[in-house]
Amino acid sequence: MNKIVVVDYGMGNLRSVAQALRAAAPEADIAISGEVAAIQRADRLVLPGQGAMPDCMGCLHGSGLYDALLEAARTKPLFGVCVGEQMLFDWSAEGDTAGLGLIAGKVERFELSGKLQEDGSRFKVPQMGWNRVGQSNGVDSGAHPIWAGVPDHSYFYFVHSYYAKPVDASHVAGWTNYGQPFASAVARDNIFATQFHPEKSAEYGLLLYKNFAAWKP
């Protein structure tokens, strides 16, 4: 059976992610675990994250899962969510924090002072609410397989003050505009990750999880 483990390192919206995965892929075996052996046995991993980057990385180091996660990320399909996406990068400006280094790049804070939205209101940080995601990165033709069945520029739910900046533009799997264009989805080899929350994004969020459960990178 396809075994998907939601990595429990002490941070993240674990139950909501697991419930969404069970709804999207009822044929899969979905588990929440903080055990090294469970990560080693898993066919696929979901890395959630919520709160501050220094806290998430600190909890990951303290959990004893750091090395097991890095090893699994070399070959197993991995889906990062929100801060779980940011953790994949080399470094974050939030607390001057080193990440996992699985995707080259950094994480920066929105600087939107003085910028106005179409209705004349100021952009607020954090971005909180629904926004569109475009599936083209402007480098490769076609969308990533995990977007299968999801219309381009569909709405997804965001809550964040920081965003990822990949070094290689081909690692961008989705773009969103919030005062500026930024990478709202990234991908490399067996890794796919989103800044938005699929588990809070209704039918298209569930479809991403369904596609991930069947993905063969």
XYZ file of N, CA, C and O in Angstrom:
868
model
N 0.840 -1.196 0.000
C 0.000 0.000 0.000
C 0.879 1.250 0.000
O 1.957 1.263 0.598
N 0.425 2.277 -0.688
C 1.115 3.558 -0.762
C 1.090 4.213 0.613
O 0.050 4.640 1.094
N 2.244 4.289 1.273
C 2.308 4.819 2.633
C 2.837 6.251 2.608
O 3.977 6.495 2.187
N 2.003 7.199 3.052
C 2.377 8.613 3.090
C 2.483 9.041 4.547
O 1.529 8.905 5.314
N 3.640 9.558 4.923
C 3.860 9.997 6.293
C 3.925 11.523 6.351
O 4.698 12.146 5.615
N 3.094 12.103 7.205
C 3.171 13.526 7.527
C 4.196 13.651 8.646
O 4.019 13.088 9.730
N 5.279 14.358 8.390
C 6.410 14.394 9.313
C 6.071 15.247 10.536
O 5.797 16.444 10.423
N 6.104 14.617 11.696
C 5.801 15.294 12.960
C 7.107 15.608 13.687
O 7.682 14.772 14.367
N 7.575 16.843 13.506
C 8.781 17.281 14.202
C 8.441 18.324 15.273
O 9.332 19.002 15.794
N 7.139 18.432 15.569
C 6.694 19.329 16.626
C 6.090 20.624 16.139
O 5.670 21.454 16.960
N 6.010 20.829 14.815
C 5.441 22.061 14.258
C 4.555 21.703 13.066
O 4.782 20.698 12.400
N 3.566 22.535 12.800
C 2.761 22.346 11.600
C 1.345 21.901 11.900
O 1.052 21.387 12.983
N 0.500 22.097 10.916
C -0.918 21.785 11.037
C -1.124 20.311 10.668
O -1.721 19.980 9.653
N -0.634 19.413 11.505
C -0.503 18.003 11.150
C -1.832 17.331 10.861
O -1.990 16.648 9.846
N -2.787 17.488 11.767
C -4.063 16.781 11.623
C -4.834 17.256 10.397
O -5.433 16.442 9.687
N -4.839 18.555 10.152
C -5.556 19.069 8.979
C -4.936 18.542 7.689
O -5.650 18.195 6.740
N -3.602 18.487 7.650
C -2.921 17.953 6.467
C -3.252 16.476 6.291
O -3.583 16.023 5.185
N -3.190 15.706 7.383
C -3.488 14.274 7.298
C -4.934 14.029 6.875
O -5.214 13.141 6.059
N -5.868 14.794 7.410
C -7.278 14.641 7.038
C -7.490 14.954 5.565
O -8.246 14.257 4.875
N -6.822 15.999 5.071
C -6.946 16.343 3.654
C -6.376 15.235 2.775
O -6.953 14.882 1.743
N -5.241 14.664 3.183
C -4.652 13.561 2.420
C -5.567 12.347 2.400
O -5.719 11.683 1.359
N -6.195 12.038 3.528
C -7.118 10.886 3.581
C -8.319 11.108 2.668
O -8.808 10.168 2.040
N -8.795 12.349 2.607
C -9.918 12.652 1.718
C -9.499 12.591 0.256
O -10.269 12.141 -0.602
N -8.270 13.031 -0.029
C -7.807 13.091 -1.414
C -7.344 11.739 -1.930
O -7.474 11.442 -3.121
N -6.775 10.919 -1.041
C -6.217 9.631 -1.454
C -6.664 8.547 -0.481
O -5.858 8.034 0.305
N -7.951 8.186 -0.512
C -8.480 7.225 0.468
C -7.849 5.843 0.366
O -7.913 5.069 1.324
N -7.240 5.532 -0.770
C -6.622 4.214 -0.938
C -5.232 4.149 -0.295
O -4.670 3.058 -0.148
N -4.671 5.299 0.086
C -3.330 5.339 0.662
C -3.379 5.146 2.172
O -4.402 5.371 2.821
N -2.258 4.735 2.720
C -2.090 4.613 4.167
C -1.455 5.910 4.668
O -0.271 6.162 4.408
N -2.234 6.742 5.353
C -1.774 8.055 5.808
C -1.455 7.987 7.293
O -2.286 7.546 8.093
N -0.275 8.422 7.668
C 0.122 8.401 9.072
C 0.831 9.694 9.430
O 1.498 10.310 8.588
N 0.682 10.122 10.681
C 1.471 11.206 11.249
C 2.523 10.564 12.139
O 2.195 9.771 13.017
N 3.784 10.889 11.929
C 4.817 10.218 12.726
C 6.046 11.088 12.916
O 6.438 11.838 12.009
N 6.652 10.959 14.080
C 7.921 11.580 14.393
C 9.008 10.554 14.623
O 10.007 10.845 15.281
N 8.812 9.364 14.060
C 9.770 8.277 14.228
C 10.654 8.132 12.989
O 10.157 8.147 11.857
N 11.943 7.991 13.226
C 12.881 7.799 12.122
C 12.492 6.579 11.283
O 12.504 6.628 10.049
N 12.125 5.488 11.940
C 11.779 4.262 11.217
C 10.585 4.472 10.296
O 10.532 3.911 9.195
N 9.615 5.288 10.723
C 8.433 5.549 9.898
C 8.807 6.337 8.646
O 8.281 6.075 7.558
N 9.717 7.284 8.789
C 10.182 8.037 7.629
C 10.931 7.116 6.669
O 10.774 7.204 5.449
N 11.717 6.215 7.219
C 12.476 5.284 6.377
C 11.559 4.312 5.641
O 11.852 3.915 4.513
N 10.442 3.934 6.255
C 9.516 2.985 5.623
C 8.547 3.657 4.655
O 7.930 2.988 3.827
N 8.372 4.963 4.782
C 7.367 5.672 3.989
C 7.682 5.627 2.497
O 8.849 5.606 2.086
N 6.635 5.625 1.688
C 6.798 5.766 0.249
C 6.879 7.232 -0.156
O 7.537 7.581 -1.137
N 6.161 8.075 0.612
C 6.103 9.512 0.332
C 6.053 10.263 1.649
O 5.570 9.737 2.655
N 6.499 11.528 1.611
C 6.519 12.347 2.813
C 5.872 13.696 2.550
O 6.003 14.262 1.456
N 5.178 14.209 3.563
C 4.676 15.576 3.528
C 5.312 16.317 4.700
O 5.253 15.855 5.846
N 5.945 17.450 4.402
C 6.611 18.261 5.418
C 5.806 19.533 5.637
O 5.914 20.479 4.860
N 4.983 19.582 6.692
C 4.227 20.796 6.970
C 5.080 21.782 7.760
O 6.162 21.442 8.248
N 4.600 22.997 7.881
C 5.288 23.991 8.694
C 4.358 25.142 8.999
O 3.581 25.547 8.141
N 4.442 25.646 10.213
C 3.555 26.720 10.622
C 4.250 27.513 11.718
O 4.888 26.936 12.595
N 4.160 28.841 11.650
C 4.812 29.669 12.644
C 6.090 30.266 12.089
O 6.184 30.598 10.913
N 7.109 30.394 12.945
C 8.360 31.046 12.564
C 9.394 30.033 12.094
O 9.515 28.940 12.644
N 10.151 30.425 11.091
C 11.192 29.547 10.533
C 12.214 29.104 11.589
O 12.558 27.914 11.639
N 12.729 29.997 12.451
C 13.695 29.518 13.450
C 13.112 28.444 14.360
O 13.819 27.487 14.721
N 11.845 28.588 14.726
C 11.211 27.577 15.576
C 11.084 26.249 14.848
O 11.332 25.179 15.428
N 10.678 26.304 13.572
C 10.509 25.069 12.802
C 11.835 24.336 12.634
O 11.917 23.123 12.857
N 12.885 25.060 12.256
C 14.180 24.402 12.084
C 14.736 23.924 13.420
O 15.345 22.849 13.499
N 14.511 24.696 14.481
C 14.953 24.273 15.797
C 14.273 22.997 16.245
O 14.913 22.087 16.787
N 12.966 22.914 16.006
C 12.227 21.704 16.367
C 12.662 20.518 15.519
O 12.743 19.387 16.013
N 12.948 20.766 14.234
C 13.401 19.672 13.376
C 14.733 19.112 13.880
O 14.902 17.888 13.987
N 15.673 19.992 14.212
C 16.952 19.528 14.748
C 16.748 18.792 16.068
O 17.341 17.740 16.306
N 15.891 19.333 16.922
C 15.666 18.734 18.228
C 14.918 17.420 18.183
O 15.008 16.612 19.110
N 14.182 17.197 17.109
C 13.363 15.985 16.996
C 14.177 14.740 16.687
O 13.697 13.611 16.838
N 15.392 14.924 16.195
C 16.197 13.784 15.768
C 15.874 13.286 14.375
O 16.372 12.240 13.954
N 15.030 14.039 13.635
C 14.594 13.603 12.308
C 15.377 14.238 11.172
O 15.169 13.892 10.009
N 16.258 15.181 11.485
C 16.936 15.961 10.453
C 17.635 15.069 9.429
O 17.406 15.176 8.223
N 18.498 14.190 9.892
C 19.272 13.348 8.970
C 18.380 12.378 8.194
O 18.585 12.157 6.995
N 17.383 11.818 8.877
C 16.474 10.881 8.208
C 15.670 11.581 7.118
O 15.433 11.018 6.042
N 15.266 12.826 7.385
C 14.510 13.583 6.388
C 15.377 13.901 5.180
O 14.942 13.755 4.026
N 16.619 14.328 5.418
C 17.525 14.622 4.302
C 17.779 13.379 3.456
O 17.796 13.445 2.225
N 17.965 12.255 4.098
C 18.207 11.007 3.373
C 16.990 10.619 2.532
O 17.118 10.266 1.352
N 15.802 10.713 3.130
C 14.580 10.357 2.407
C 14.336 11.304 1.234
O 13.850 10.881 0.174
N 14.681 12.584 1.413
C 14.425 13.585 0.382
C 15.272 13.374 -0.865
O 14.996 13.963 -1.908
N 16.274 12.515 -0.785
C 17.091 12.235 -1.968
C 16.336 11.418 -3.007
O 16.599 11.539 -4.205
N 15.395 10.582 -2.542
C 14.755 9.657 -3.477
C 13.228 9.610 -3.383
O 12.565 9.268 -4.364
N 12.659 9.934 -2.234
C 11.216 9.767 -2.050
C 10.461 11.040 -2.420
O 10.936 12.139 -2.155
N 9.280 10.911 -3.032
C 8.465 12.097 -3.278
C 8.194 12.842 -1.973
O 7.784 12.240 -0.971
N 8.444 14.147 -1.989
C 8.310 14.990 -0.798
C 7.485 16.218 -1.151
O 7.760 16.885 -2.154
N 6.484 16.515 -0.329
C 5.617 17.684 -0.528
C 5.794 18.598 0.679
O 5.459 18.241 1.798
N 6.334 19.795 0.447
C 6.487 20.784 1.505
C 5.329 21.769 1.494
O 4.859 22.164 0.430
N 4.881 22.176 2.677
C 3.717 23.066 2.800
C 4.058 24.273 3.674
O 4.513 24.101 4.815
N 3.829 25.474 3.155
C 3.997 26.738 3.865
C 5.438 26.874 4.378
O 6.361 26.896 3.595
N 5.662 26.934 5.687
C 7.038 27.013 6.173
C 7.794 25.740 5.805
O 9.017 25.763 5.657
N 7.077 24.645 5.621
C 7.704 23.418 5.126
C 8.302 23.603 3.743
O 9.268 22.912 3.385
N 7.760 24.516 2.949
C 8.378 24.881 1.676
C 9.624 25.719 1.931
O 10.694 25.467 1.373
N 9.514 26.715 2.790
C 10.649 27.601 3.066
C 11.837 26.847 3.652
O 12.996 27.180 3.394
N 11.568 25.814 4.440
C 12.632 25.017 5.060
C 13.497 24.299 4.031
O 14.629 23.906 4.329
N 12.996 24.103 2.820
C 13.744 23.389 1.793
C 14.914 24.198 1.258
O 15.826 23.642 0.648
N 14.918 25.514 1.500
C 15.920 26.395 0.907
C 17.163 26.525 1.795
O 17.229 25.990 2.898
N 18.150 27.238 1.278
C 19.427 27.348 1.973
C 19.347 28.208 3.234
O 19.975 27.894 4.244
N 18.568 29.299 3.158
C 18.633 30.301 4.224
C 17.348 31.131 4.221
O 16.738 31.357 3.183
N 16.958 31.584 5.413
C 15.800 32.473 5.551
C 16.194 33.730 6.309
O 16.937 33.675 7.304
N 15.664 34.866 5.857
C 15.867 36.136 6.551
C 15.137 36.172 7.885
O 15.446 37.017 8.735
N 14.200 35.262 8.088
C 13.487 35.208 9.356
C 14.398 34.573 10.404
O 14.581 33.357 10.448
N 14.997 35.396 11.221
C 15.891 34.909 12.257
C 17.249 34.462 11.751
O 17.968 33.779 12.474
N 17.603 34.870 10.521
C 18.893 34.476 9.937
C 19.098 32.966 10.113
O 20.059 32.507 10.748
N 18.186 32.203 9.529
C 18.086 30.765 9.807
C 18.524 29.922 8.612
O 18.063 30.144 7.489
N 19.382 28.955 8.855
C 19.778 28.011 7.811
C 18.672 26.991 7.596
O 18.060 26.512 8.551
N 18.409 26.663 6.321
C 17.407 25.663 5.985
C 18.042 24.328 5.650
O 19.201 24.065 5.989
N 17.291 23.498 4.956
C 17.742 22.151 4.614
C 18.679 22.114 3.413
O 19.373 21.130 3.198
N 18.665 23.165 2.603
C 19.549 23.211 1.445
C 19.192 22.240 0.339
O 20.047 21.862 -0.454
N 17.929 21.859 0.250
C 17.501 20.924 -0.794
C 17.200 21.635 -2.111
O 17.228 21.015 -3.177
N 16.881 22.923 -2.045
C 16.679 23.747 -3.237
C 17.504 25.014 -3.044
O 17.378 25.688 -2.007
N 18.336 25.344 -4.010
C 19.191 26.518 -3.887
C 18.357 27.796 -3.904
O 17.505 27.986 -4.770
N 18.604 28.659 -2.915
C 17.882 29.916 -2.858
C 17.701 30.376 -1.422
O 18.197 29.756 -0.484
N 16.971 31.471 -1.273
C 16.760 32.046 0.054
C 15.301 32.433 0.236
O 14.505 32.412 -0.713
N 14.972 32.792 1.462
C 13.617 33.188 1.819
C 13.678 34.609 2.359
O 14.475 34.897 3.265
N 12.868 35.488 1.797
C 12.887 36.896 2.182
C 11.508 37.352 2.638
O 10.494 36.727 2.321
N 11.478 38.478 3.345
C 10.226 39.044 3.837
C 9.642 40.002 2.800
O 10.379 40.690 2.094
N 8.323 40.019 2.693
C 7.669 41.005 1.844
C 8.046 42.409 2.299
O 7.992 42.719 3.500
N 8.415 43.266 1.355
C 8.658 44.683 1.627
C 7.711 45.471 0.732
O 8.019 45.761 -0.419
N 6.532 45.778 1.260
C 5.460 46.344 0.443
C 5.038 47.734 0.909
O 3.947 48.206 0.575
N 5.888 48.386 1.682
C 5.568 49.713 2.189
C 5.318 50.684 1.045
O 6.116 50.782 0.101
N 4.194 51.393 1.105
C 3.857 52.390 0.098
C 3.157 51.841 -1.124
O 2.656 52.615 -1.950
N 3.076 50.530 -1.255
C 2.389 49.944 -2.404
C 0.907 49.791 -2.087
O 0.529 49.436 -0.981
N 0.074 50.064 -3.101
C -1.371 50.013 -2.915
C -1.992 48.940 -3.802
O -1.527 48.689 -4.915
N -3.064 48.323 -3.300
C -3.823 47.364 -4.083
C -4.748 48.101 -5.049
O -4.875 49.326 -5.012
N -5.398 47.334 -5.910
C -6.251 47.942 -6.935
C -7.373 48.786 -6.341
O -7.808 49.762 -6.945
N -7.841 48.421 -5.147
C -8.922 49.181 -4.524
C -8.407 50.371 -3.724
O -9.180 51.070 -3.059
N -7.104 50.641 -3.773
C -6.525 51.779 -3.080
C -6.052 51.488 -1.670
O -5.426 52.339 -1.042
N -6.330 50.301 -1.160
C -5.897 49.947 0.187
C -4.431 49.517 0.183
O -3.888 49.129 -0.847
N -3.804 49.598 1.343
C -2.411 49.199 1.463
C -2.287 47.668 1.491
O -3.155 46.989 2.003
N -1.206 47.172 0.943
C -0.900 45.754 1.098
C -0.537 45.490 2.555
O 0.222 46.239 3.165
N -1.086 44.422 3.109
C -0.797 44.048 4.481
C 0.166 42.857 4.517
O 0.118 41.987 3.663
N 1.020 42.859 5.495
C 1.920 41.732 5.736
C 1.640 41.233 7.146
O 1.732 42.001 8.095
N 1.244 39.967 7.298
C 1.278 38.892 6.309
C 0.164 38.975 5.271
O -0.876 39.594 5.519
N 0.427 38.360 4.114
C -0.664 38.077 3.182
C -1.520 36.993 3.822
O -1.024 35.949 4.219
N -2.801 37.262 3.904
C -3.699 36.293 4.537
C -4.991 36.223 3.730
O -5.742 37.200 3.660
N -5.222 35.082 3.098
C -6.438 34.909 2.321
C -6.166 34.237 0.985
O -5.102 33.661 0.752
N -7.150 34.333 0.098
C -7.101 33.640 -1.183
C -6.389 34.472 -2.232
O -6.557 35.687 -2.299
N -5.590 33.807 -3.057
C -4.912 34.479 -4.158
C -4.692 33.473 -5.285
O -4.698 32.263 -5.067
N -4.483 33.999 -6.485
C -4.325 33.142 -7.658
C -2.894 32.601 -7.768
O -1.944 33.260 -7.351
N -2.787 31.432 -8.379
C -1.484 30.828 -8.647
C -1.397 30.491 -10.131
O -2.218 29.722 -10.652
N -0.417 31.081 -10.795
C -0.139 30.745 -12.184
C 0.845 29.592 -12.245
O 1.783 29.532 -11.440
N 0.655 28.706 -13.188
C 1.423 27.458 -13.201
C 2.657 27.486 -14.102
O 3.394 26.509 -14.158
N 2.917 28.565 -14.797
C 4.072 28.640 -15.683
C 5.213 29.361 -14.987
O 5.004 30.352 -14.293
N 6.446 28.862 -15.174
C 7.595 29.567 -14.615
C 8.327 30.406 -15.658
O 9.323 31.049 -15.348
N 7.844 30.383 -16.896
C 8.454 31.188 -17.941
C 9.738 30.588 -18.502
O 10.379 31.178 -19.364
N 10.123 29.412 -18.011
C 11.349 28.757 -18.473
C 11.012 27.472 -19.210
O 11.413 27.254 -20.353
N 10.286 26.578 -18.549
C 9.906 25.299 -19.139
C 8.489 25.379 -19.697
O 7.644 26.089 -19.171
N 8.231 24.653 -20.758
C 6.884 24.603 -21.302
C 6.049 23.595 -20.531
O 6.539 22.541 -20.136
N 4.806 23.930 -20.294
C 3.914 23.013 -19.601
C 4.000 23.153 -18.095
O 4.949 23.706 -17.544
N 2.974 22.647 -17.417
C 2.907 22.729 -15.964
C 3.420 21.436 -15.337
O 3.474 20.387 -15.975
N 3.784 21.523 -14.074
C 4.242 20.350 -13.326
C 3.117 19.325 -13.245
O 1.938 19.677 -13.158
N 3.430 18.019 -13.240
C 2.382 16.983 -13.192
C 1.448 17.095 -11.992
O 0.290 16.675 -12.075
N 1.896 17.669 -10.895
C 1.024 17.775 -9.729
C -0.084 18.803 -9.944
O -1.080 18.812 -9.219
N 0.041 19.635 -10.979
C -1.058 20.560 -11.313
C -2.141 19.898 -12.171
O -3.126 20.555 -12.517
N -2.010 18.641 -12.513
C -2.955 17.978 -13.424
C -4.399 18.163 -12.956
O -4.744 17.862 -11.812
N -5.240 18.673 -13.847
C -6.656 18.865 -13.542
C -6.975 20.167 -12.835
O -8.156 20.493 -12.637
N -5.945 20.933 -12.432
C -6.155 22.210 -11.743
C -6.069 23.344 -12.769
O -5.025 23.510 -13.407
N -7.123 24.125 -12.961
C -7.061 25.221 -13.930
C -5.974 26.232 -13.560
O -5.759 26.530 -12.378
N -5.287 26.728 -14.575
C -4.270 27.751 -14.351
C -4.915 28.978 -13.705
O -6.055 29.335 -13.993
N -4.184 29.602 -12.809
C -4.631 30.806 -12.085
C -5.805 30.522 -11.140
O -6.611 31.417 -10.861
N -5.884 29.306 -10.645
C -6.882 28.993 -9.608
C -6.486 29.657 -8.294
O -5.325 30.015 -8.066
N -7.476 29.799 -7.403
C -7.244 30.414 -6.099
C -6.815 29.373 -5.068
O -7.356 28.260 -5.023
N -5.851 29.764 -4.216
C -5.410 28.954 -3.093
C -5.265 29.851 -1.865
O -5.180 31.070 -1.987
N -5.214 29.224 -0.690
C -5.241 29.988 0.553
C -3.830 30.183 1.128
O -3.100 29.212 1.345
N -3.481 31.450 1.403
C -2.155 31.828 1.884
C -2.226 32.445 3.275
O -3.169 33.176 3.602
N -1.198 32.187 4.080
C -0.940 32.934 5.313
C 0.579 32.978 5.469
O 1.200 32.003 5.887
N 1.206 34.114 5.125
C 2.674 34.180 5.213
C 3.178 35.605 5.081
O 2.558 36.453 4.449
N 4.336 35.831 5.682
C 5.035 37.110 5.592
C 6.329 36.990 4.788
O 6.910 37.995 4.392
N 6.791 35.759 4.572
C 8.040 35.496 3.865
C 7.758 34.642 2.629
O 6.759 33.918 2.584
N 8.647 34.734 1.657
C 8.467 33.977 0.421
C 9.817 33.495 -0.090
O 10.865 34.088 0.200
N 9.815 32.409 -0.834
C 11.045 31.797 -1.326
C 11.488 32.413 -2.652
O 10.667 32.790 -3.487
N 12.814 32.494 -2.821
C 13.420 32.984 -4.064
C 14.438 31.957 -4.550
O 15.594 31.981 -4.147
N 14.006 31.030 -5.403
C 14.953 30.035 -5.928
C 16.027 30.691 -6.791
O 15.769 31.674 -7.497
N 17.231 30.137 -6.736
C 18.315 30.613 -7.595
C 18.017 30.271 -9.043
O 18.213 31.084 -9.951
N 17.535 29.067 -9.269
C 17.264 28.553 -10.617
C 15.779 28.750 -10.931
O 14.917 28.168 -10.277
N 15.495 29.559 -11.934
C 14.099 29.844 -12.280
C 13.337 28.602 -12.705
O 12.108 28.561 -12.599
N 14.044 27.563 -13.157
C 13.355 26.339 -13.562
C 12.778 25.594 -12.360
O 11.982 24.670 -12.536
N 13.172 25.964 -11.150
C 12.619 25.343 -9.938
C 11.309 25.993 -9.498
O 10.691 25.528 -8.547
N 10.903 27.045 -10.168
C 9.617 27.677 -9.871
C 8.518 26.892 -10.563
O 8.546 26.685 -11.773
N 7.534 26.431 -9.794
C 6.420 25.662 -10.356
C 5.116 26.439 -10.336
O 4.106 25.978 -10.857
N 5.114 27.620 -9.709
C 3.916 28.443 -9.662
C 4.255 29.848 -9.201
O 5.151 30.041 -8.369
N 3.546 30.831 -9.764
C 3.754 32.235 -9.431
C 2.478 32.847 -8.876
O 1.374 32.505 -9.296
N 2.642 33.781 -7.940
C 1.526 34.559 -7.411
C 1.962 36.012 -7.326
O 3.153 36.304 -7.139
N 1.013 36.920 -7.469
C 1.325 38.342 -7.355
C 0.701 38.896 -6.082
O -0.518 38.818 -5.894
N 1.541 39.418 -5.200
C 1.060 40.124 -4.023
C 1.963 41.339 -3.812
O 2.980 41.278 -3.124
N 1.635 42.423 -4.511
C 2.488 43.599 -4.510
C 3.716 43.438 -5.378
O 4.342 44.407 -5.775
N 4.041 42.204 -5.677
C 5.167 41.812 -6.524
C 4.965 40.349 -6.881
O 4.298 39.620 -6.151
N 5.495 39.896 -7.987
C 5.414 38.462 -8.285
C 6.372 37.693 -7.387
O 7.484 38.144 -7.111
N 5.942 36.530 -6.913
C 6.817 35.680 -6.117
C 6.500 34.217 -6.406
O 5.419 33.873 -6.885
N 7.463 33.352 -6.104
C 7.289 31.915 -6.330
C 6.404 31.342 -5.228
O 6.790 31.315 -4.067
N 5.212 30.884 -5.602
C 4.285 30.307 -4.624
C 4.256 28.794 -4.670
O 3.595 28.152 -3.851
N 4.984 28.198 -5.626
C 5.181 26.748 -5.684
C 6.548 26.500 -6.299
O 6.974 27.221 -7.209
N 7.247 25.500 -5.775
C 8.580 25.171 -6.281
C 8.687 23.660 -6.468
O 7.949 22.894 -5.846
N 9.604 23.260 -7.320
C 9.772 21.827 -7.581
C 11.185 21.547 -8.062
O 11.785 22.367 -8.772
N 11.705 20.398 -7.652
C 12.990 19.911 -8.151
C 12.999 18.397 -8.022
O 12.834 17.866 -6.931
N 13.152 17.718 -9.140
C 13.240 16.258 -9.137
C 12.044 15.641 -8.394
O 10.924 15.755 -8.851
N 12.275 15.028 -7.235
C 11.213 14.344 -6.491
C 10.562 15.228 -5.423
O 9.815 14.738 -4.580
N 10.835 16.537 -5.479
C 10.319 17.473 -4.472
C 9.341 18.449 -5.110
O 9.596 19.000 -6.185
N 8.216 18.656 -4.439
C 7.244 19.677 -4.830
C 6.804 20.372 -3.546
O 6.630 19.718 -2.513
N 6.632 21.689 -3.584
C 6.252 22.407 -2.365
C 5.473 23.658 -2.709
O 5.663 24.258 -3.771
N 4.595 24.051 -1.785
C 3.763 25.226 -1.988
C 3.834 26.159 -0.794
O 3.912 25.712 0.351
N 3.811 27.471 -1.075
C 3.722 28.451 0.006
C 2.311 28.486 0.580
O 2.121 28.732 1.767
N 1.325 28.219 -0.247
C -0.069 28.198 0.217
C -0.386 26.866 0.893
O 0.406 25.920 0.882
N -1.556 26.790 1.495
C -1.998 25.603 2.222
C -2.995 24.802 1.376
O -4.171 25.180 1.295
N -2.602 23.691 0.765
C -3.574 22.879 0.026
C -4.719 22.393 0.910
O -5.863 22.299 0.452
N -4.433 22.070 2.166
C -5.465 21.542 3.069
C -6.524 22.576 3.416
O -7.580 22.232 3.945
N -6.266 23.857 3.096
C -7.238 24.922 3.344
C -7.782 25.498 2.044
O -8.456 26.527 2.059
N -7.489 24.822 0.929
C -7.776 25.390 -0.389
C -8.836 24.635 -1.173
O -8.804 24.593 -2.411
N -9.774 24.013 -0.460
C -10.955 23.399 -1.086
C -10.562 22.357 -2.134
O -9.553 21.684 -1.990
N -11.368 22.222 -3.192
C -11.235 21.082 -4.108
C -9.893 21.045 -4.835
O -9.330 19.959 -5.052
N -9.355 22.199 -5.215
C -8.101 22.174 -5.960
C -6.918 21.861 -5.045
O -5.931 21.270 -5.486
N -7.009 22.240 -3.783
C -5.988 21.829 -2.839
C -5.980 20.323 -2.651
O -4.919 19.683 -2.643
N -7.162 19.731 -2.533
C -7.251 18.271 -2.413
C -6.748 17.579 -3.677
O -6.137 16.505 -3.600
N -6.994 18.196 -4.821
C -6.536 17.597 -6.069
C -5.007 17.565 -6.130
O -4.419 16.609 -6.652
N -4.356 18.588 -5.594
C -2.896 18.562 -5.535
C -2.408 17.380 -4.704
O -1.457 16.684 -5.092
N -3.051 17.144 -3.557
C -2.664 16.006 -2.728
C -2.959 14.676 -3.436
O -2.187 13.722 -3.327
N -4.069 14.614 -4.142
C -4.392 13.403 -4.896
C -3.323 13.135 -5.956
O -2.854 11.990 -6.121
N -2.938 14.181 -6.672
C -1.907 14.027 -7.697
C -0.565 13.638 -7.081
O 0.188 12.832 -7.650
N -0.260 14.199 -5.922
C 0.989 13.854 -5.233
C 1.010 12.377 -4.847
O 2.046 11.710 -4.984
N -0.120 11.869 -4.393
C -0.181 10.467 -3.972
C 0.098 9.506 -5.125
O 0.565 8.380 -4.902
N -0.163 9.945 -6.352
C 0.048 9.089 -7.531
C 1.285 9.458 -8.325
O 1.642 8.769 -9.293
N 1.967 10.512 -7.925
C 3.092 11.055 -8.676
C 4.274 10.081 -8.721
O 4.635 9.501 -7.695
N 4.846 9.910 -9.905
C 6.013 9.047 -10.079
C 7.144 9.854 -10.714
O 7.336 9.817 -11.939
N 7.869 10.598 -9.880
C 8.940 11.460 -10.438
C 10.113 10.652 -10.996
O 10.301 9.496 -10.672
